[in-house]
Amino acid sequence: MTKAQKKETLRAIVELLKERYPAAECALEYGGEPWRLLVMGRLSAQCTDARVNIVCRELFARFPSPRALADAPLNEIENIVRPCGLYRTKAQNLKDACRMLVEDCGGELPSDMDALLAFPGVGRKIANLLRGDIFGLPAIVADTHCIRICGRFGMYPEALKDPTKVEGILTELVEPSEQSDFCHRIVLFGRDVCTARSPRCNDCPLSHLCKKGQKQ
C-alpha cells in the first residue's frame, strides 16, 4: 500500500472502531487525576491494567497525594506494588517521580514530551498516554496491542516490534485528533477480537480492511 492508501485504510478503521467502542476510555482507573495516571502508567509495564487498577486502590488509599507517596517509606510502597512485578524498581521510580512532581514542578504535570521523559521510569509510551489523556494532545501510545494489530493491518511489516518506529509511522498515518482515542480503542479491540495468539479473523468487522484478514 502507498502512504495515501494506508491513511485511507486507517481512516476507515478509525470510524469502524468508533462504532464498536463509542467510549474510548483509558483502561487505567486514575479518576481524572494526572499524578495517578503517571503512577499507574509506570506500574503497567509488563503488567495487566486490571492488576494495576486493583493494586492502586490500596496504594492511593494509603498514599492519597504525590507528596504522601514521595515521603512514603520505600519498603511500604514495595510491599503494595509487589504484585505488579519489578516492584523494587517501580517503587523507587514512583517515589522519585512524585518527589520530582512536587518539588520541581509545583505538583503540576508538564505537557512537554522532554519534560515528561525526565521523570524516572517514564518512556515514550507513558509520556504519550499522559499527553493524550491529560492534555488532549495528538499522541500514539505504541503498546503491544497497537504494535501487533497495526502490523497485521499492513501499516508496516509484522516483524517490526520497535515502539519508537511504530509511533513515528502511525503519527503520520492517523489523524492527529483521532490518535489518542484510536490507541484506547485498539487496546479494547486487541483484547476482544485481534488477540495475540488466536485472532478471530472470521468474526472481525475490520477483516476487509486488514492485510492479514484478507489472507485468511
PDB file of C-alpha atoms in Angstrom, residues 18 25 32 39 74 80 120 187 197:
ATOM      1  CA  LYS A  18     -15.736   4.271  16.909  1.00  0.00           C
ATOM      2  CA  GLU A  25     -11.594   5.404  27.763  1.00  0.00           C
ATOM      3  CA  GLY A  32      -9.036  12.095  36.290  1.00  0.00           C
ATOM      4  CA  VAL A  39       1.941   6.333  38.735  1.00  0.00           C
ATOM      5  CA  LEU A  74      10.185   2.687  50.261  1.00  0.00           C
ATOM      6  CA  ILE A  80       1.920  -2.763  47.917  1.00  0.00           C
ATOM      7  CA  PRO A 120      12.035   8.293  36.472  1.00  0.00           C
ATOM      8  CA  VAL A 187      -6.430  -1.963  23.203  1.00  0.00           C
ATOM      9  CA  ARG A 197      -2.369 -15.932  19.851  1.00  0.00           C
TER      10      ARG A 197
END
